[in-house]
Amino acid sequence: MVETTDKSLSKKSYKFKAYLGRYPYNLVNSGKFEKYYQTLTDFNFINAKINHPEFGVQSLIEDYDLIDKFAELDHPEYNSEKIKNLKLIQQALQLSAHVVTFDKNQLATQLQGRLLSQTIPEIQALLTQTKQQTTIPWLRSLTSNLTPPGGNLIRTLTGHSQSVTAVAVTPDGLRVISASFDGTLKVWELQTGKELLSWKGHRYSINALAVTPDGQRVISASSNNIRVWELQTGKELLSLTGHINSVKAVAVTLDGQRVISASSDDTLKVWELQTGKELLSWKGHSYFINALAVTPDEQKVISAYGFYDRTITVRELQTGKKLLSFYGHNDSVNVVAVTPDGQRVISASSNNMRVWELQTGKKLLSLTGHHYSAEAVAVTPDGQRVISASWKEMRVWELQTGKELLSLTGHHGSVNVVAVTPDGQQVISASNDCTLKVWRLQTEKEQLALIGHSNSVNAIAVTPDGQRVISASDDCTLKVWELQTGKELLSLIGHIHSVEAVVVTPDGQLVISASDHETLKVWELQTGKELLCVTPDKWVSAIAVTADGQQVISAYSDDTLKVWELQTGKELLFLTGGHSKSVRAVAVTADGQRVISGSDDCTLKVWELQTRKVISLAGHSNSVRAVAVTPDGQQVISGSDDCTLKVWNLQTETELLSLTGHSRSVRAVTITPDGLKVISVSSDCTLKLWELQTGKVIATFTGEYPINCCAVAPDGMTIVAGDSSGMVHFLRLEKTRNNS
């Protein structure tokens, strides 16, 4: 731990600022390696520097770069193991930077989630410090649940509010330009992830970007126009008009003199960049042109066609004369790239990628492995590797043999485009999940072993004794976990389609699950034995069980609910005439007298089971995805696709409070046993803990994928959640009145 005897170093003093800013540098200059090492493994220093308004996480990350000075000096205290430890902490900070920059209170949570799997004593000591020295409420990971350092992912760039549709890297490799569905362009510093510039460039989605060889200008393509911008300022220099439909691709010649564009109007155009003058235009094959590439010698342009054409055409750039066509794809060709030596072409369609000999059109290789359509390809500058992008993943291939070298996963939406840095060391990916990610291209393996399912976790429940967790997944299984350790105890196998919902009976003996295959199943928890199967002939979207464990309420994808006798599977009540669209969520009061449901019709309904009376609660502006009832039965909390939670008084049938803080759909809500706190999870990848009385956020956990479900243990402190990657998160609330 870093210590100082100077009492004047208060956190507000100029001396403290100087200490945080210069201390690591001074230690390096004076050759004090051990002191430098102690400083950068001390949570007090790390936390103070990140929270100081003059510094922040990137300034701290740069302190770790000073390590190299000791190596250069051949310092006698230089220790390779300690250097490795510092690099692990630095990389964990890089991976967490996009979260911690936005919310510094999540520093301890992020470090725990990324470093917990490390058995190195110094790393474990740092994590112990985070627990002891964090003075605010925070959510501590009980298992490794975030991408650890040492893998391929370097950092995540956040800032776009909609899908990122295009990306380019400047020739010097220092900056990244990205473009979005909302027409926004952003310029980023690659080394730090800092956003340098942002501007609204087009009214509609930007489909493609290109940077001039001198790195001074960027060309963007949108609906039916192309614009040229000064990269330094974002100032518009030119607008190239002439296409009558969406421009899908742009490229710049190596001499920086010409721009080539391809459009859904079935034309390719060549423009003079200096003046914006159209030099050449030619028609394709009467079908959409999806992509283009220019050969390094600037003699040929390769275009890819969609719909019924499915071909790749090579033309003479100077005249537009057609030289050659490649045939072989059986679906729309989405993208095309050419190797740096101009000898080979790589193309991708919905079901495969192909490598062609440019001179003859001969197919050399097929690259197969993606489960979904390949949306983008890029070639490394040495021409040795190809990077392809698809739904949630990228793959790296050896171009000579077609061998898959690496699979990169981390996005939670389709990866729309990839770009390789000029040194061939990194690749930048852009996705529908609104982020860009920076990856190392070395063939390293991720170290994280997933605690979860092989597909999205849709529902989760904790047993009444707080010992076990049951999760339900799109992989058609339920899994039983030990709550304290995250150890998998049992798998319940029997559903043949996605399991959408799960509850545990109050005695902890039975598990009830529901599938989109129109089945309800009852399981014996101890053995995993299936006891009962009910087929309602409808898609079950949610279930709840009464406090006496005698009845199950199921909600359906039409607009109805049913009440069942658990012991026999006999239908007792059919609830209809309330909702007008699919029912998404259901809960029941502790006395078993009222059922609350939430629907795509934006309302909640309160059903009096004895009288069949229905009360409507309206206030959300989008689908109601989640409902929960307080233990005293007085209030209902709902979560919606409108990104809000609402608190309702059941007696007065009025809205008491609206909780805002999520940026995307609220997928699930639960209430702590004392009725004082609410937990919500969202498609924005966060779990939030709220104070029910005030609506104040107590603590936040940011994951890496949309979080779909949550539950809380009887202690009110241990929280479990499931996300769309299949991960089950085990979290514990720290530093509150109950456990501080």
Short mmCIF file of N, CA and C in Angstrom, two decimals, residues 147 235 272 297 372 380 406-407 416 425 553 588 600 692 696 735:
data_model
loop_
_atom_site.label_atom_id
_atom_site.label_comp_id
_atom_site.label_asym_id
_atom_site.label_seq_id
_atom_site.Cartn_x
_atom_site.Cartn_y
_atom_site.Cartn_z
N THR A 147 -15.02 -10.30 -19.20
CA THR A 147 -13.86 -10.67 -19.98
C THR A 147 -12.58 -10.35 -19.22
N LYS A 235 -15.67 19.52 -40.85
CA LYS A 235 -16.25 20.47 -41.80
C LYS A 235 -16.55 19.78 -43.13
N GLU A 272 -14.16 12.82 -59.30
CA GLU A 272 -12.92 13.54 -59.05
C GLU A 272 -13.04 14.14 -57.65
N ASP A 297 -3.32 -1.60 -57.74
CA ASP A 297 -2.71 -0.90 -58.88
C ASP A 297 -3.66 0.11 -59.51
N TYR A 372 -24.23 -17.78 -39.19
CA TYR A 372 -25.12 -16.79 -39.78
C TYR A 372 -24.40 -16.09 -40.93
N THR A 380 -5.61 -8.55 -43.80
CA THR A 380 -4.48 -7.91 -43.14
C THR A 380 -3.51 -7.36 -44.18
N LEU A 406 -8.79 -18.18 -35.33
CA LEU A 406 -9.25 -17.49 -34.14
C LEU A 406 -10.72 -17.14 -34.26
N SER A 407 -11.44 -17.21 -33.16
CA SER A 407 -12.83 -16.74 -33.11
C SER A 407 -12.93 -15.66 -32.04
N ASN A 416 -21.27 -5.48 -38.12
CA ASN A 416 -21.56 -4.94 -39.46
C ASN A 416 -20.33 -4.71 -40.32
N GLN A 425 -1.82 -5.41 -36.54
CA GLN A 425 -1.83 -5.96 -35.19
C GLN A 425 -3.20 -5.96 -34.53
N ILE A 553 -49.91 -19.82 -12.05
CA ILE A 553 -50.54 -18.91 -13.02
C ILE A 553 -49.61 -18.81 -14.22
N VAL A 588 -48.18 -12.71 -8.53
CA VAL A 588 -49.35 -12.95 -7.68
C VAL A 588 -49.07 -12.40 -6.29
N ASP A 600 -47.98 -6.47 -23.93
CA ASP A 600 -47.55 -5.65 -25.07
C ASP A 600 -48.52 -4.50 -25.34
N LEU A 692 -36.61 1.82 -3.09
CA LEU A 692 -38.00 1.89 -3.52
C LEU A 692 -38.70 3.17 -3.09
N LYS A 696 -34.07 6.28 -5.93
CA LYS A 696 -32.64 6.54 -6.10
C LYS A 696 -31.90 5.25 -6.42
N LYS A 735 -21.19 -2.96 1.44
CA LYS A 735 -21.13 -1.62 2.02
C LYS A 735 -22.50 -0.96 2.17
#
